[in-house]
């Protein structure tokens, strides 16, 4: 059971570049989430999705875009990367019936220079 | 909007001792869930314990237990017989009940964390 898989694990971007963080889960979960964790801080919700074709903004959505074309995948797109987006990004998923049991990926450490 | 506050940035105890991590939160909701997550150096987020606000009984999971004081909006984590493997960041988190989030998936609101160090 792979659970929640994030790729890449590490990435360095230059200011102004774009990239997509990939997230896939094999548990048939309806709910998926993207969080960011800044140094010395807790996780903050960027975007979430309750199912394919449905996404919504979280607490810190500016500078990001998401899509949910399948149940399994929930990619996070960074356009015009800025140093403020240097962070560790976590993807998580849960089932609708057990939404309090979130499964997290291993995280992607992104540095924008 | 809800907030979660962890006022202890770092704590250090000797192995086998008992340690209590503090968490307070602010919300206007009556039904919600509270969590403690552990994040070791591997970065993996691990659920330690979960409490449903409408349950008066404090949750326990082996060496981990909580003291949930709903009126005071306090949710502390007690770790008994601490072990070296307990060394990690610990995050307190809040989630609305599904009824109060329109049946949707609001996600978790986290505190800033407490770095717990267990000394040999």
PDB file of C-alpha atoms in Angstrom:
ATOM      1  CA  UNK A   1       0.000   0.000   0.000  1.00  0.00           C
ATOM      2  CA  UNK A   2       1.685   3.197  -1.186  1.00  0.00           C
ATOM      3  CA  UNK A   3      -0.706   5.583   0.619  1.00  0.00           C
ATOM      4  CA  UNK A   4      -0.025   9.205  -0.333  1.00  0.00           C
ATOM      5  CA  UNK A   5       2.934   9.741  -2.648  1.00  0.00           C
ATOM      6  CA  UNK A   6       4.499  13.118  -3.328  1.00  0.00           C
ATOM      7  CA  UNK A   7       7.071  13.933  -5.952  1.00  0.00           C
ATOM      8  CA  UNK A   8       9.640  15.385  -5.993  1.00  0.00           C
ATOM      9  CA  UNK A   9      11.024  15.171  -2.450  1.00  0.00           C
ATOM     10  CA  UNK A  10      13.325  18.149  -2.936  1.00  0.00           C
ATOM     11  CA  UNK A  11      13.475  20.949  -5.461  1.00  0.00           C
ATOM     12  CA  UNK A  12      15.296  24.236  -5.921  1.00  0.00           C
ATOM     13  CA  UNK A  13      13.587  26.838  -8.098  1.00  0.00           C
ATOM     14  CA  UNK A  14      14.729  30.180  -9.341  1.00  0.00           C
ATOM     15  CA  UNK A  15      12.559  33.231  -8.792  1.00  0.00           C
ATOM     16  CA  UNK A  16       9.939  33.456 -11.525  1.00  0.00           C
ATOM     17  CA  UNK A  17      10.068  29.788 -12.518  1.00  0.00           C
ATOM     18  CA  UNK A  18       7.019  27.562 -12.366  1.00  0.00           C
ATOM     19  CA  UNK A  19       6.583  23.993 -11.265  1.00  0.00           C
ATOM     20  CA  UNK A  20       4.015  21.381 -10.350  1.00  0.00           C
ATOM     21  CA  UNK A  21       4.144  19.357  -7.156  1.00  0.00           C
ATOM     22  CA  UNK A  22       2.605  15.969  -7.724  1.00  0.00           C
ATOM     23  CA  UNK A  23       0.409  14.118  -5.247  1.00  0.00           C
ATOM     24  CA  UNK A  24      -1.299  10.791  -5.779  1.00  0.00           C
ATOM     25  CA  UNK A  25      -3.133   8.455  -3.412  1.00  0.00           C
ATOM     26  CA  UNK A  26      -4.231   4.870  -3.903  1.00  0.00           C
ATOM     27  CA  UNK A  27      -6.840   4.659  -1.132  1.00  0.00           C
ATOM     28  CA  UNK A  28      -9.788   5.927  -3.183  1.00  0.00           C
ATOM     29  CA  UNK A  29     -10.129   8.897  -0.840  1.00  0.00           C
ATOM     30  CA  UNK A  30     -12.516  11.660  -1.828  1.00  0.00           C
ATOM     31  CA  UNK A  31     -10.847  14.385   0.214  1.00  0.00           C
ATOM     32  CA  UNK A  32      -7.396  15.701  -0.603  1.00  0.00           C
ATOM     33  CA  UNK A  33      -5.454  18.624   0.826  1.00  0.00           C
ATOM     34  CA  UNK A  34      -2.339  20.677   0.277  1.00  0.00           C
ATOM     35  CA  UNK A  35      -0.548  22.248   3.229  1.00  0.00           C
ATOM     36  CA  UNK A  36       2.637  24.245   3.559  1.00  0.00           C
ATOM     37  CA  UNK A  37       4.923  24.275   6.583  1.00  0.00           C
ATOM     38  CA  UNK A  38       7.228  27.233   7.034  1.00  0.00           C
ATOM     39  CA  UNK A  39      10.266  26.931   9.342  1.00  0.00           C
ATOM     40  CA  UNK A  40       9.254  26.817  12.997  1.00  0.00           C
ATOM     41  CA  UNK A  41       5.558  26.868  12.147  1.00  0.00           C
ATOM     42  CA  UNK A  42       2.634  24.508  11.910  1.00  0.00           C
ATOM     43  CA  UNK A  43       1.024  23.466   8.656  1.00  0.00           C
ATOM     44  CA  UNK A  44      -1.287  25.861   6.854  1.00  0.00           C
ATOM     45  CA  UNK A  45      -3.968  24.799   4.387  1.00  0.00           C
ATOM     46  CA  UNK A  46      -3.437  25.986   0.804  1.00  0.00           C
ATOM     47  CA  UNK A  47      -6.197  24.208  -1.152  1.00  0.00           C
ATOM     48  CA  UNK A  48      -8.452  21.247  -0.707  1.00  0.00           C
ATOM     49  CA  UNK A  49     -10.741  19.076  -2.805  1.00  0.00           C
ATOM     50  CA  UNK A  50     -13.799  17.020  -1.891  1.00  0.00           C
ATOM     51  CA  UNK A  51     -13.780  15.045  -5.116  1.00  0.00           C
ATOM     52  CA  UNK A  52     -12.830  15.029  -8.776  1.00  0.00           C
ATOM     53  CA  UNK A  53     -13.624  18.366 -10.379  1.00  0.00           C
ATOM     54  CA  UNK A  54     -14.180  20.175  -7.065  1.00  0.00           C
ATOM     55  CA  UNK A  55     -11.553  22.335  -5.395  1.00  0.00           C
ATOM     56  CA  UNK A  56     -11.629  25.152  -2.869  1.00  0.00           C
ATOM     57  CA  UNK A  57      -9.255  27.646  -1.293  1.00  0.00           C
ATOM     58  CA  UNK A  58      -7.773  27.202   2.127  1.00  0.00           C
ATOM     59  CA  UNK A  59      -6.049  29.743   4.360  1.00  0.00           C
ATOM     60  CA  UNK A  60      -3.078  30.631   2.108  1.00  0.00           C
ATOM     61  CA  UNK A  61      -4.014  30.057  -1.576  1.00  0.00           C
ATOM     62  CA  UNK A  62      -2.285  33.054  -3.185  1.00  0.00           C
ATOM     63  CA  UNK A  63       0.389  32.101  -5.708  1.00  0.00           C
ATOM     64  CA  UNK A  64      -0.921  28.550  -6.161  1.00  0.00           C
ATOM     65  CA  UNK A  65      -3.356  26.673  -8.361  1.00  0.00           C
ATOM     66  CA  UNK A  66      -4.765  23.174  -8.158  1.00  0.00           C
ATOM     67  CA  UNK A  67      -6.793  20.800 -10.267  1.00  0.00           C
ATOM     68  CA  UNK A  68      -8.511  17.488  -9.524  1.00  0.00           C
ATOM     69  CA  UNK A  69      -9.262  15.640 -12.727  1.00  0.00           C
ATOM     70  CA  UNK A  70      -9.167  12.178 -11.096  1.00  0.00           C
ATOM     71  CA  UNK A  71      -9.830  10.812  -7.617  1.00  0.00           C
ATOM     72  CA  UNK A  72      -6.190   9.744  -7.281  1.00  0.00           C
ATOM     73  CA  UNK A  73      -4.288  12.885  -8.278  1.00  0.00           C
ATOM     74  CA  UNK A  74      -4.193  16.377  -6.824  1.00  0.00           C
ATOM     75  CA  UNK A  75      -1.324  18.404  -8.308  1.00  0.00           C
ATOM     76  CA  UNK A  76      -0.298  21.794  -6.920  1.00  0.00           C
ATOM     77  CA  UNK A  77       0.945  24.369  -9.396  1.00  0.00           C
ATOM     78  CA  UNK A  78       3.275  27.241  -8.488  1.00  0.00           C
ATOM     79  CA  UNK A  79       3.331  30.049 -11.013  1.00  0.00           C
ATOM     80  CA  UNK A  80       6.090  32.668 -10.876  1.00  0.00           C
ATOM     81  CA  UNK A  81       7.852  31.260  -7.816  1.00  0.00           C
ATOM     82  CA  UNK A  82       8.814  33.739  -5.097  1.00  0.00           C
ATOM     83  CA  UNK A  83      11.180  33.383  -2.103  1.00  0.00           C
ATOM     84  CA  UNK A  84       8.112  33.528   0.174  1.00  0.00           C
ATOM     85  CA  UNK A  85       7.076  30.162  -1.247  1.00  0.00           C
ATOM     86  CA  UNK A  86      10.152  28.466   0.191  1.00  0.00           C
ATOM     87  CA  UNK A  87       8.563  25.864   2.424  1.00  0.00           C
ATOM     88  CA  UNK A  88       7.839  22.190   2.929  1.00  0.00           C
ATOM     89  CA  UNK A  89       4.659  21.131   1.156  1.00  0.00           C
ATOM     90  CA  UNK A  90       2.482  18.286   2.378  1.00  0.00           C
ATOM     91  CA  UNK A  91      -0.308  16.534   0.576  1.00  0.00           C
ATOM     92  CA  UNK A  92      -2.901  14.629   2.590  1.00  0.00           C
ATOM     93  CA  UNK A  93      -6.030  12.614   1.930  1.00  0.00           C
ATOM     94  CA  UNK A  94      -8.964  11.192   3.855  1.00  0.00           C
ATOM     95  CA  UNK A  95     -12.182   9.411   3.125  1.00  0.00           C
ATOM     96  CA  UNK A  96     -15.460  11.280   3.408  1.00  0.00           C
ATOM     97  CA  UNK A  97     -16.700   8.875   6.067  1.00  0.00           C
ATOM     98  CA  UNK A  98     -13.514   9.091   8.132  1.00  0.00           C
ATOM     99  CA  UNK A  99     -12.318  12.605   7.460  1.00  0.00           C
ATOM    100  CA  UNK A 100     -10.608  12.829  10.843  1.00  0.00           C
ATOM    101  CA  UNK A 101      -8.107  10.173   9.752  1.00  0.00           C
ATOM    102  CA  UNK A 102      -5.859  12.081   7.388  1.00  0.00           C
ATOM    103  CA  UNK A 103      -2.994  10.306   5.660  1.00  0.00           C
ATOM    104  CA  UNK A 104      -0.012  12.517   4.866  1.00  0.00           C
ATOM    105  CA  UNK A 105       2.637  12.256   2.213  1.00  0.00           C
ATOM    106  CA  UNK A 106       6.325  12.594   3.059  1.00  0.00           C
ATOM    107  CA  UNK A 107       6.477  16.214   1.983  1.00  0.00           C
ATOM    108  CA  UNK A 108       8.326  18.190  -0.687  1.00  0.00           C
ATOM    109  CA  UNK A 109      11.013  20.612   0.418  1.00  0.00           C
ATOM    110  CA  UNK A 110      10.992  23.556  -1.983  1.00  0.00           C
ATOM    111  CA  UNK A 111      13.588  26.329  -1.999  1.00  0.00           C
ATOM    112  CA  UNK A 112      13.134  29.405  -4.178  1.00  0.00           C
ATOM    113  CA  UNK A 113      16.348  31.375  -4.769  1.00  0.00           C
TER     114      UNK A 113
ATOM    115  CA  UNK B   1     -12.024  31.298  12.115  1.00  0.00           C
ATOM    116  CA  UNK B   2     -10.312  29.181  14.716  1.00  0.00           C
ATOM    117  CA  UNK B   3      -6.849  29.528  16.169  1.00  0.00           C
ATOM    118  CA  UNK B   4      -4.581  27.058  17.937  1.00  0.00           C
ATOM    119  CA  UNK B   5      -1.875  28.193  20.344  1.00  0.00           C
ATOM    120  CA  UNK B   6       1.036  26.190  21.672  1.00  0.00           C
ATOM    121  CA  UNK B   7       2.958  28.305  24.144  1.00  0.00           C
ATOM    122  CA  UNK B   8       5.922  25.967  24.700  1.00  0.00           C
ATOM    123  CA  UNK B   9       8.364  26.182  21.776  1.00  0.00           C
ATOM    124  CA  UNK B  10      10.639  23.540  23.298  1.00  0.00           C
ATOM    125  CA  UNK B  11      10.644  21.104  26.194  1.00  0.00           C
ATOM    126  CA  UNK B  12      13.245  18.683  27.429  1.00  0.00           C
ATOM    127  CA  UNK B  13      12.797  15.807  29.884  1.00  0.00           C
ATOM    128  CA  UNK B  14      14.701  12.715  30.958  1.00  0.00           C
ATOM    129  CA  UNK B  15      13.809   9.325  29.579  1.00  0.00           C
ATOM    130  CA  UNK B  16      11.046   7.564  31.566  1.00  0.00           C
ATOM    131  CA  UNK B  17       9.684  10.845  32.925  1.00  0.00           C
ATOM    132  CA  UNK B  18       6.186  12.123  32.299  1.00  0.00           C
ATOM    133  CA  UNK B  19       5.759  15.276  30.231  1.00  0.00           C
ATOM    134  CA  UNK B  20       2.738  17.436  29.444  1.00  0.00           C
ATOM    135  CA  UNK B  21       2.440  19.583  26.339  1.00  0.00           C
ATOM    136  CA  UNK B  22      -0.015  22.476  26.390  1.00  0.00           C
ATOM    137  CA  UNK B  23      -2.469  23.611  23.759  1.00  0.00           C
ATOM    138  CA  UNK B  24      -5.242  26.171  23.811  1.00  0.00           C
ATOM    139  CA  UNK B  25      -7.619  27.008  21.011  1.00  0.00           C
ATOM    140  CA  UNK B  26     -10.264  29.516  20.135  1.00  0.00           C
ATOM    141  CA  UNK B  27     -13.428  28.718  18.236  1.00  0.00           C
ATOM    142  CA  UNK B  28     -17.088  29.644  18.154  1.00  0.00           C
ATOM    143  CA  UNK B  29     -18.020  26.083  17.129  1.00  0.00           C
ATOM    144  CA  UNK B  30     -19.625  23.667  19.545  1.00  0.00           C
ATOM    145  CA  UNK B  31     -18.812  20.465  17.686  1.00  0.00           C
ATOM    146  CA  UNK B  32     -15.273  19.829  16.529  1.00  0.00           C
ATOM    147  CA  UNK B  33     -12.275  17.529  16.792  1.00  0.00           C
ATOM    148  CA  UNK B  34      -8.877  18.059  18.350  1.00  0.00           C
ATOM    149  CA  UNK B  35      -5.694  16.211  17.500  1.00  0.00           C
ATOM    150  CA  UNK B  36      -2.078  15.793  18.472  1.00  0.00           C
ATOM    151  CA  UNK B  37       0.319  15.025  15.642  1.00  0.00           C
ATOM    152  CA  UNK B  38       3.941  13.952  15.969  1.00  0.00           C
ATOM    153  CA  UNK B  39       6.534  14.992  13.385  1.00  0.00           C
ATOM    154  CA  UNK B  40       9.911  13.261  13.792  1.00  0.00           C
ATOM    155  CA  UNK B  41      12.990  14.398  11.846  1.00  0.00           C
ATOM    156  CA  UNK B  42      11.796  12.248   8.926  1.00  0.00           C
ATOM    157  CA  UNK B  43       9.047  14.914   8.411  1.00  0.00           C
ATOM    158  CA  UNK B  44       6.292  12.310   8.426  1.00  0.00           C
ATOM    159  CA  UNK B  45       3.098  13.545  10.112  1.00  0.00           C
ATOM    160  CA  UNK B  46       1.876  10.879  12.532  1.00  0.00           C
ATOM    161  CA  UNK B  47      -1.467  11.052  14.305  1.00  0.00           C
ATOM    162  CA  UNK B  48      -0.919  10.498  18.030  1.00  0.00           C
ATOM    163  CA  UNK B  49      -4.371  10.958  19.470  1.00  0.00           C
ATOM    164  CA  UNK B  50      -7.795  12.374  18.616  1.00  0.00           C
ATOM    165  CA  UNK B  51     -10.569  13.832  20.756  1.00  0.00           C
ATOM    166  CA  UNK B  52     -14.163  14.515  19.801  1.00  0.00           C
ATOM    167  CA  UNK B  53     -15.426  17.652  21.513  1.00  0.00           C
ATOM    168  CA  UNK B  54     -18.828  16.216  22.325  1.00  0.00           C
ATOM    169  CA  UNK B  55     -17.241  13.340  24.255  1.00  0.00           C
ATOM    170  CA  UNK B  56     -16.456  14.224  27.843  1.00  0.00           C
ATOM    171  CA  UNK B  57     -14.131  11.279  28.365  1.00  0.00           C
ATOM    172  CA  UNK B  58     -10.502  12.076  27.711  1.00  0.00           C
ATOM    173  CA  UNK B  59      -8.908  10.051  24.916  1.00  0.00           C
ATOM    174  CA  UNK B  60      -6.021   7.686  25.654  1.00  0.00           C
ATOM    175  CA  UNK B  61      -3.679   5.736  23.410  1.00  0.00           C
ATOM    176  CA  UNK B  62      -1.210   3.595  25.328  1.00  0.00           C
ATOM    177  CA  UNK B  63       1.305   6.024  26.910  1.00  0.00           C
ATOM    178  CA  UNK B  64      -0.450   9.064  25.468  1.00  0.00           C
ATOM    179  CA  UNK B  65      -3.457  10.737  27.044  1.00  0.00           C
ATOM    180  CA  UNK B  66      -5.141  14.106  26.827  1.00  0.00           C
ATOM    181  CA  UNK B  67      -6.714  16.483  29.299  1.00  0.00           C
ATOM    182  CA  UNK B  68      -9.587  18.098  27.415  1.00  0.00           C
ATOM    183  CA  UNK B  69     -11.187  21.080  29.127  1.00  0.00           C
ATOM    184  CA  UNK B  70     -13.885  22.297  26.761  1.00  0.00           C
ATOM    185  CA  UNK B  71     -14.985  25.323  28.767  1.00  0.00           C
ATOM    186  CA  UNK B  72     -11.388  26.500  29.091  1.00  0.00           C
ATOM    187  CA  UNK B  73     -10.640  25.556  25.455  1.00  0.00           C
ATOM    188  CA  UNK B  74      -7.605  23.638  26.579  1.00  0.00           C
ATOM    189  CA  UNK B  75      -6.250  20.387  25.169  1.00  0.00           C
ATOM    190  CA  UNK B  76      -3.017  19.148  26.725  1.00  0.00           C
ATOM    191  CA  UNK B  77      -1.093  15.990  25.852  1.00  0.00           C
ATOM    192  CA  UNK B  78       0.495  13.831  28.530  1.00  0.00           C
ATOM    193  CA  UNK B  79       3.218  11.385  27.600  1.00  0.00           C
ATOM    194  CA  UNK B  80       3.969   8.821  30.289  1.00  0.00           C
ATOM    195  CA  UNK B  81       7.178   6.811  30.567  1.00  0.00           C
ATOM    196  CA  UNK B  82       8.777   8.903  27.835  1.00  0.00           C
ATOM    197  CA  UNK B  83      11.091   7.168  25.393  1.00  0.00           C
ATOM    198  CA  UNK B  84      13.926   8.379  23.180  1.00  0.00           C
ATOM    199  CA  UNK B  85      11.724   7.724  20.150  1.00  0.00           C
ATOM    200  CA  UNK B  86       9.264  10.319  21.421  1.00  0.00           C
ATOM    201  CA  UNK B  87      11.723  13.060  20.472  1.00  0.00           C
ATOM    202  CA  UNK B  88       9.915  15.058  17.783  1.00  0.00           C
ATOM    203  CA  UNK B  89       7.852  18.146  17.030  1.00  0.00           C
ATOM    204  CA  UNK B  90       4.328  17.860  18.393  1.00  0.00           C
ATOM    205  CA  UNK B  91       1.482  19.788  16.822  1.00  0.00           C
ATOM    206  CA  UNK B  92      -1.933  20.431  18.240  1.00  0.00           C
ATOM    207  CA  UNK B  93      -4.638  20.707  15.573  1.00  0.00           C
ATOM    208  CA  UNK B  94      -8.336  21.546  15.226  1.00  0.00           C
ATOM    209  CA  UNK B  95     -10.967  20.401  12.747  1.00  0.00           C
ATOM    210  CA  UNK B  96     -14.573  21.503  12.445  1.00  0.00           C
ATOM    211  CA  UNK B  97     -17.243  18.846  12.680  1.00  0.00           C
ATOM    212  CA  UNK B  98     -18.621  17.952   9.261  1.00  0.00           C
ATOM    213  CA  UNK B  99     -22.021  19.412  10.211  1.00  0.00           C
ATOM    214  CA  UNK B 100     -20.423  22.810  10.775  1.00  0.00           C
ATOM    215  CA  UNK B 101     -18.356  22.753   7.602  1.00  0.00           C
ATOM    216  CA  UNK B 102     -21.284  22.181   5.272  1.00  0.00           C
ATOM    217  CA  UNK B 103     -20.363  18.518   5.094  1.00  0.00           C
ATOM    218  CA  UNK B 104     -17.200  19.478   3.335  1.00  0.00           C
ATOM    219  CA  UNK B 105     -13.518  19.092   4.077  1.00  0.00           C
ATOM    220  CA  UNK B 106     -12.204  22.196   5.824  1.00  0.00           C
ATOM    221  CA  UNK B 107      -8.937  20.597   6.733  1.00  0.00           C
ATOM    222  CA  UNK B 108      -6.876  21.016   9.875  1.00  0.00           C
ATOM    223  CA  UNK B 109      -5.780  24.167  11.681  1.00  0.00           C
ATOM    224  CA  UNK B 110      -2.412  23.649  13.361  1.00  0.00           C
ATOM    225  CA  UNK B 111      -0.531  25.306  16.202  1.00  0.00           C
ATOM    226  CA  UNK B 112       3.131  26.279  15.811  1.00  0.00           C
ATOM    227  CA  UNK B 113       4.341  23.153  17.533  1.00  0.00           C
ATOM    228  CA  UNK B 114       6.421  22.122  20.538  1.00  0.00           C
ATOM    229  CA  UNK B 115       9.833  20.568  20.051  1.00  0.00           C
ATOM    230  CA  UNK B 116      10.073  17.753  22.598  1.00  0.00           C
ATOM    231  CA  UNK B 117      13.492  16.369  23.419  1.00  0.00           C
ATOM    232  CA  UNK B 118      13.839  13.192  25.456  1.00  0.00           C
ATOM    233  CA  UNK B 119      17.263  13.007  27.088  1.00  0.00           C
ATOM    234  CA  UNK B 120      18.880   9.615  27.798  1.00  0.00           C
TER     235      UNK B 120
END
